[in-house]
XYZ file of C-alpha atoms in Angstrom:
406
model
C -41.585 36.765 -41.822
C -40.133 38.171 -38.629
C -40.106 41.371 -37.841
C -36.345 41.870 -38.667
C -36.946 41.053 -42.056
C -39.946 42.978 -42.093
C -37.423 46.418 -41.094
C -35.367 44.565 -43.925
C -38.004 44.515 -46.713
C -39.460 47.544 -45.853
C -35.754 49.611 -46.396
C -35.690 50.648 -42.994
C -32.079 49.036 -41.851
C -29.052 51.273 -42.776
C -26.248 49.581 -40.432
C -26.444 47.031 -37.686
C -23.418 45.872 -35.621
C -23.800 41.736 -34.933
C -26.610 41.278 -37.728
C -27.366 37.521 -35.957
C -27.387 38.297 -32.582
C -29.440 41.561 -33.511
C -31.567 39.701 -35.496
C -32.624 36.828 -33.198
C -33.406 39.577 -29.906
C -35.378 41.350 -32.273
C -38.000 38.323 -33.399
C -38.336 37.058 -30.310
C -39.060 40.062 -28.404
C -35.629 39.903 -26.387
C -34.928 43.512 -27.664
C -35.134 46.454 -24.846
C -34.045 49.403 -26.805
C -33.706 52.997 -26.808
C -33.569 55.711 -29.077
C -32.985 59.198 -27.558
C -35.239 62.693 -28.584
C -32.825 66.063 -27.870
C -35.779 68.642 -26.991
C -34.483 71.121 -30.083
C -38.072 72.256 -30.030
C -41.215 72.573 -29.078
C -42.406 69.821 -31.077
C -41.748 66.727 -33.094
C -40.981 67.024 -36.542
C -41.560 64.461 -39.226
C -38.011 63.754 -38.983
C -38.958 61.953 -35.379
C -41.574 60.539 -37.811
C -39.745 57.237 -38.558
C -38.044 56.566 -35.289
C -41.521 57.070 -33.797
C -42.942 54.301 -36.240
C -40.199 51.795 -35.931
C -40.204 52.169 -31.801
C -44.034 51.216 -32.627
C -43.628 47.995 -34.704
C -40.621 47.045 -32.713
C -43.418 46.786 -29.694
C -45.726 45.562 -31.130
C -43.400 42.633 -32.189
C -42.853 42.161 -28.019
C -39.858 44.840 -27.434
C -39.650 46.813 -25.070
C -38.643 50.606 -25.879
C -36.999 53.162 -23.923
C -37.614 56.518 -24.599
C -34.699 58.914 -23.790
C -35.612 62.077 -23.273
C -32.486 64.563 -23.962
C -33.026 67.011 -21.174
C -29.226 66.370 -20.324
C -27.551 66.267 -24.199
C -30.026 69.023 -25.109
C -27.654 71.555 -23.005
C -25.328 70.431 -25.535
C -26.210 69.707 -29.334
C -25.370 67.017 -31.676
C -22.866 68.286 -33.865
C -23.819 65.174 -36.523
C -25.360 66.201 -39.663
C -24.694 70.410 -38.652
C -22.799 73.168 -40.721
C -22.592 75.313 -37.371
C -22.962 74.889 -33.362
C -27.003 74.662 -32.498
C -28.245 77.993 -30.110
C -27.742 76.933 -26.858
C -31.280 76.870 -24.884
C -31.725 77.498 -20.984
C -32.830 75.032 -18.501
C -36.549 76.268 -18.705
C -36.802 75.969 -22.328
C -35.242 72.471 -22.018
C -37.738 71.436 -19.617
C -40.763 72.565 -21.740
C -39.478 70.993 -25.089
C -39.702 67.729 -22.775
C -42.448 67.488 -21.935
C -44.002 68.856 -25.216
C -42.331 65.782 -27.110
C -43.365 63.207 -24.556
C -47.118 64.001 -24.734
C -46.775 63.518 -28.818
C -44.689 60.269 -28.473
C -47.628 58.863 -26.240
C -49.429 58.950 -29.157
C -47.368 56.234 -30.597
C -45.726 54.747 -27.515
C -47.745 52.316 -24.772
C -46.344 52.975 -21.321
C -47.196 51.385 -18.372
C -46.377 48.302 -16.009
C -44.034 45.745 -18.227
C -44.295 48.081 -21.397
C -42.318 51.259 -22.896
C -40.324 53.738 -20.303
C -39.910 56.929 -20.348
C -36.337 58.296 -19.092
C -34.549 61.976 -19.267
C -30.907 62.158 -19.284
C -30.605 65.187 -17.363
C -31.385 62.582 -13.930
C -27.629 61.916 -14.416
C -25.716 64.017 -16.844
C -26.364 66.942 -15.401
C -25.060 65.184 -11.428
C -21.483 64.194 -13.352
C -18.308 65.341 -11.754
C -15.670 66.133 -14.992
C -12.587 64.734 -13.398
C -15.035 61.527 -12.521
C -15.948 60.909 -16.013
C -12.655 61.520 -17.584
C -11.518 58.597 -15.262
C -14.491 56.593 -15.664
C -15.216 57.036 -19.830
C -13.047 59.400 -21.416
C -9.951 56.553 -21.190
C -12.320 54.453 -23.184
C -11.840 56.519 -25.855
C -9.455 57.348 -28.654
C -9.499 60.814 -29.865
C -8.077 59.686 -32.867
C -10.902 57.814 -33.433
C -12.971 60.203 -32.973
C -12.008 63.126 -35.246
C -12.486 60.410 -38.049
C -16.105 59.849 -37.133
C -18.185 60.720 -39.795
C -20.541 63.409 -37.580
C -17.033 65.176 -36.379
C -15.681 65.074 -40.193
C -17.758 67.267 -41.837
C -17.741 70.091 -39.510
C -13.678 70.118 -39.140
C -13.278 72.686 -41.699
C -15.703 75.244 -40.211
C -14.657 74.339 -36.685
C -15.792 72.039 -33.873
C -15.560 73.161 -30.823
C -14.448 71.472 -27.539
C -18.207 72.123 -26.636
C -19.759 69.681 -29.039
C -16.735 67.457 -29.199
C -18.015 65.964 -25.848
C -21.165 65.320 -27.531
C -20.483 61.655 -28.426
C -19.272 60.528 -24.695
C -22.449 62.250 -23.879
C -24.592 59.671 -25.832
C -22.184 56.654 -25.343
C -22.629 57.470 -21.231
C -26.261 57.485 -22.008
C -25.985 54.089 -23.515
C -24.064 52.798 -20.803
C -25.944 54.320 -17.904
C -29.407 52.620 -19.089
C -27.549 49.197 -19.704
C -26.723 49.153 -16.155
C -29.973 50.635 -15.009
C -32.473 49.119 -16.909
C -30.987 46.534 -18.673
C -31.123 48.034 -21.826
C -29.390 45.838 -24.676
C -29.622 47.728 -28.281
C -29.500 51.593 -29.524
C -31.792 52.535 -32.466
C -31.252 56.064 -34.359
C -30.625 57.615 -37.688
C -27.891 56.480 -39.761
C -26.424 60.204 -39.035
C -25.891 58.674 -35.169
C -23.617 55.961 -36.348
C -20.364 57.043 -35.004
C -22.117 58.155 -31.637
C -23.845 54.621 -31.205
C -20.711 52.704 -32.033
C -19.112 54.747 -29.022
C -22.045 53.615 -26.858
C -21.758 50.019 -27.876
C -17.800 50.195 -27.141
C -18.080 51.488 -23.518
C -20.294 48.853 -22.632
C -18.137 46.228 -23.708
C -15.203 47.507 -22.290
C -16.519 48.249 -18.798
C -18.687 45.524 -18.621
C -17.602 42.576 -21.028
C -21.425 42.353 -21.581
C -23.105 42.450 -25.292
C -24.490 45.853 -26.246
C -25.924 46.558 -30.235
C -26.685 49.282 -32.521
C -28.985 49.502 -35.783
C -29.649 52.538 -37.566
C -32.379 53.241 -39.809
C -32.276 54.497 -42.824
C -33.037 58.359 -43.658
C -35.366 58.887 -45.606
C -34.466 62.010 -48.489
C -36.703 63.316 -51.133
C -35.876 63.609 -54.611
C -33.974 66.721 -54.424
C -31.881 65.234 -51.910
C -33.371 67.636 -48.721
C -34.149 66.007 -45.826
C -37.815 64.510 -44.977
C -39.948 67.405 -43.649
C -38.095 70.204 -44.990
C -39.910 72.946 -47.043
C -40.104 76.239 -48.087
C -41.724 77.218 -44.690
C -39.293 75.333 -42.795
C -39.770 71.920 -41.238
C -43.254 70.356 -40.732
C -44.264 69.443 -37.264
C -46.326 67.226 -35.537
C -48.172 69.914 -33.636
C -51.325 71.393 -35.203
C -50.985 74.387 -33.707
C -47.700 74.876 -35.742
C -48.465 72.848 -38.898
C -52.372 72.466 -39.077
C -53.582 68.785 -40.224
C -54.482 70.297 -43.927
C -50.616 71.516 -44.173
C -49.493 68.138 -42.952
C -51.771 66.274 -45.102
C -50.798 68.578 -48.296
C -47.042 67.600 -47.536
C -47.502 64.032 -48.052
C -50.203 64.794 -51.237
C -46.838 66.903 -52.901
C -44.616 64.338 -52.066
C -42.182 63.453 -55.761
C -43.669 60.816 -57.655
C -40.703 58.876 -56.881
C -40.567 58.878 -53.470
C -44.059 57.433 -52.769
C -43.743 54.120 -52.554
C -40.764 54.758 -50.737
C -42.527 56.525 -47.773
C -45.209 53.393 -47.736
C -42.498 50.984 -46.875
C -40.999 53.442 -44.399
C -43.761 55.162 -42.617
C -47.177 53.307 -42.670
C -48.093 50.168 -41.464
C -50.189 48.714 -44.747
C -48.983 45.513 -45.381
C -46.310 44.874 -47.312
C -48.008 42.733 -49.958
C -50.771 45.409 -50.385
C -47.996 47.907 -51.346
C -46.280 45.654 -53.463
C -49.674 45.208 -55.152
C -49.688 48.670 -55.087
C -46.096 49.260 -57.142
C -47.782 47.340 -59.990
C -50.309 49.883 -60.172
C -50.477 51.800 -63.714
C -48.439 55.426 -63.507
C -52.498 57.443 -63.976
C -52.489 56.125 -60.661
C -50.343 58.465 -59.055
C -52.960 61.082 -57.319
C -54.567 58.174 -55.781
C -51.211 56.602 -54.259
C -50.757 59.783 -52.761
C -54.130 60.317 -51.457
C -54.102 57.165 -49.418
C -50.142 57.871 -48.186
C -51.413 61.771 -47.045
C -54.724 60.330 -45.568
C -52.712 57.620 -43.473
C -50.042 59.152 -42.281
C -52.600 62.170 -40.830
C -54.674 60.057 -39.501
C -51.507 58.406 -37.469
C -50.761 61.873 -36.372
C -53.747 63.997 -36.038
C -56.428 61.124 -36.335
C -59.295 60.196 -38.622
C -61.530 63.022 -38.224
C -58.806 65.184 -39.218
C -57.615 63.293 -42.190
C -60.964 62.599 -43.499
C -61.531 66.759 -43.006
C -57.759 67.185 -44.535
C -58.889 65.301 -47.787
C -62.275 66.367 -48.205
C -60.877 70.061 -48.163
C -57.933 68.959 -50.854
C -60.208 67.570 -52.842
C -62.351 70.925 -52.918
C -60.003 73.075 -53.326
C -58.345 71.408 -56.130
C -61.468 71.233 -58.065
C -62.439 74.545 -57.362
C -65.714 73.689 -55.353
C -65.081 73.969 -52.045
C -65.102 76.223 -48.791
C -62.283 77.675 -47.482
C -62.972 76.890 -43.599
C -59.803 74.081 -43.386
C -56.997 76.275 -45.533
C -53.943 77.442 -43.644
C -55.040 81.515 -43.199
C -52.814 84.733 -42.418
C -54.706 87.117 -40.750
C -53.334 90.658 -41.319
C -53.290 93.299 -38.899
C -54.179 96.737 -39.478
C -50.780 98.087 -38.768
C -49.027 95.898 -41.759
C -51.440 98.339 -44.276
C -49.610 101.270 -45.884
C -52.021 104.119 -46.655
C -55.678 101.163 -46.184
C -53.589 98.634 -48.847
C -50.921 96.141 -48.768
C -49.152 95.107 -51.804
C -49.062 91.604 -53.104
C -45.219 91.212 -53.067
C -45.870 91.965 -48.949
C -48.853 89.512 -48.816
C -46.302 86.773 -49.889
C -44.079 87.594 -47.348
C -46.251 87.577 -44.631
C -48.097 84.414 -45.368
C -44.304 82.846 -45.766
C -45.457 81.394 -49.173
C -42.084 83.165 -50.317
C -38.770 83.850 -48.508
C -38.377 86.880 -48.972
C -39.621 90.034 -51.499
C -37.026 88.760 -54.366
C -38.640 85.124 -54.385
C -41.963 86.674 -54.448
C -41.149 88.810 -57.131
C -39.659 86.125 -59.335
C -42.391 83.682 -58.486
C -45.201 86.555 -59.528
C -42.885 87.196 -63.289
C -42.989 83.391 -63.853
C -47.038 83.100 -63.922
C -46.777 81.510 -60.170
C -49.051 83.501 -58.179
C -53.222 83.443 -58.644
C -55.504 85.475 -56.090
C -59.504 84.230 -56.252
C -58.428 82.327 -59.310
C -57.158 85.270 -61.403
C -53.428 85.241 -62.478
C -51.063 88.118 -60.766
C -49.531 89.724 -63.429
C -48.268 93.250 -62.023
C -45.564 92.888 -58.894
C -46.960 96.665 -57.834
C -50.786 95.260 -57.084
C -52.392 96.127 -54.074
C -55.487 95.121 -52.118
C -57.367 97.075 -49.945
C -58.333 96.679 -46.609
C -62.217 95.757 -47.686
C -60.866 93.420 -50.129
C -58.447 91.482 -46.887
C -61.463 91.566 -44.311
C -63.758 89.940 -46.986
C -60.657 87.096 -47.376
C -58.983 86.513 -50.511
C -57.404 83.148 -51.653
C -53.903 82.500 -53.352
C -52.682 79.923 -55.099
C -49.233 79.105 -55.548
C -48.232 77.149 -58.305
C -50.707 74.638 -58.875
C -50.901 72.967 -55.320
C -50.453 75.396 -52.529
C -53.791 77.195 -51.417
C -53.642 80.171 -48.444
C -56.135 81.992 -47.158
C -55.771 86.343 -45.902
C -57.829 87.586 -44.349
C -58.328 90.828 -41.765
């Protein structure tokens, strides 16, 4: 089996343009490829998770990846897959977010001499005359065309504004620039980025005459339909400092019945005739499908050590054994106290196991909320400030363990 109908088997493939062509550069290693990070953050979410892992199998299969850094597009914003225009960041904040992704992707990426790149956008984006590239690109494209793209669609009835609109010559320059630079021959993205890559493909063609592809992989949802690495909390990122390993770890261990298997294929690298030995395992086998998905995909991220630590403190906790040392922890400070106590409504809030007061509320009237293993059955109770500087533990539902402590 190739590697193309490994990405095929797997589920990974949403759209290609030129399936043969695409197909033969891929298994034989012809493939240099890019896929493009906009610096949105300070770190990688698990959203980057899959692009990360198929940049990694794609080199290991003897492609060579590009990684575009979006220091240029990130003064901008992809409209695709938005309800309203992204906060505009300064050039500073840009710069950081850059270089904060590119030390996580060299976790996953091999650079050096005949190997992956990395690139930022910004080296020419930001050096463009306007009146240059409208004669250069923007007769390349049809603006008719492009109000039917998919990414443009779906914001036309809340407004798109001029701003983003340039978004997808933005990308499609990208494309263009590092086929002439580097030789680059295929785009990789999520199948969001379709409309955008088929611009970049275009351009090339019609400036150059020269081939130029595009494959997008597949997004991976959840069984409520949310996006991978969305939560209650917000999204879950690849830096410890802003979700610890044991939060990252817990993620995967939640993760809907239905959807494991799915994220085996997708994310990890066991073979695929161990996971379809796997799918023929009985249903009681659940917990342990999930245990192994949680403990490899943290041990890809944070490493071994961490997902052993991760598990050993899951499996604790859950039985009601262990230490506390590894759980996610609030610390309150003494100003959050109202006359030496703070209620438990307050407590929720503050350790963002709730939203907001309401949620907490509700979630304490449906049986939801345990502190040091006794149910919360009054909205109104307090804790004192001995009680916080000794620690207590909630549990929320029957999964989610956080620590508070003074």
């Amino acid at each position: 089996m190739g590697i193309y109908e490994e990405l095929q088997a797997r589920g990974l493939i949403a759209q290609v343009t030129d399936e043969p062509e695409i197909k033969e550069l891929i298994n034989n290693g012809g493939a240099r490829f890019y896929i493009g990070f906009d610096p949105t953050a300070d770190s990688l979410h698990v959203g980057h998770f899959m692009a990360l892992c198929l940049m990694k199998r794609l080199q290991l299969a003897g492609n060579k990846p590009i990684v575009l850094l979006g220091g240029g597009t990130g003064f901008i914003g992809d409209p695709s897959g938005r309800t309203d225009m992204r906060a505009m960041m300064n050039a500073d904040t840009i710069a950081h977010n850059c270089e904060c992704f590119l030390k996580q992707i060299g976790k996953f990426i091999e650079f050096g001499e005949d190997k992956a790149i990395v690139v930022n956008n910004a080296d020419w984006l930001l050096d463009l005359k306007y009146v240059d590239l409208l004669r250069e690109v923007g007769a390349c494209f049809s603006v008719n065309n492009m109000l039917r793209a998919e990414c443009y669609k779906q914001r036309m009835e809340r407004g798109l504004s001029f701003f983003e609109f340039n978004y997808m010559i933005m990308q499609s320059y990208d494309f263009y620039y590092l086929h002439q630079h580097y030789g680059c021959n295929m785009q990789f993205g999520g199948d969001d980025q379709w409309s955008n890559m088929l611009g970049g493909t275009e351009l090339i063609r019609k400036k150059t005459g020269d081939d130029a592809y595009a494959m997008t992989i597949t997004l991976l949802l959840n069984s409520e339909g949310k996006k991978m690495g969305k939560t209650a909390k917000g999204a879950v990122w690849l830096n410890p400092e802003k979700t610890t390993p044991y939060e990252f770890y817990q993620y995967w261990r939640n993760v809907d019945d239905a959807d494991v298997m799915k994220c085996f294929r997708l994310l990890t690298f066991v073979p695929l005739d161990k996971i379809v030995e796997m799918e023929t395992w009985d249903g009681s086998r659940i917990n342990e499908k999930k245990e192994i998905l949680a403990y490899e995909l943290t041990t890809m991220i944070h490493g071994e050590a961490e997902a052993k630590k991760a598990q050993e403190t899951a499996r604790a906790l859950f039985s009601g054994k262990g230490d506390d040392e590894n759980m996610p922890t609030t610390i309150i400070e003494e100003g959050q106290l109202v006359d030496g106590t703070l209620d438990i409504i307050s407590i929720l809030v503050a350790t963002k196991l709730t939203k907001g007061r309401g949620e907490a509320r509700r979630l304490i009237e449906q049986g939801g909320v345990s502190v040091d293993e006794e149910k919360i059955t009054d909205i109104y109770q307090k804790f004192t400030k001995e009680q916080l500087s000794a620690g207590i533990k909630i549990k929320k539902g029957k999964k989610v363990f956080h620590k508070v402590t003074m």
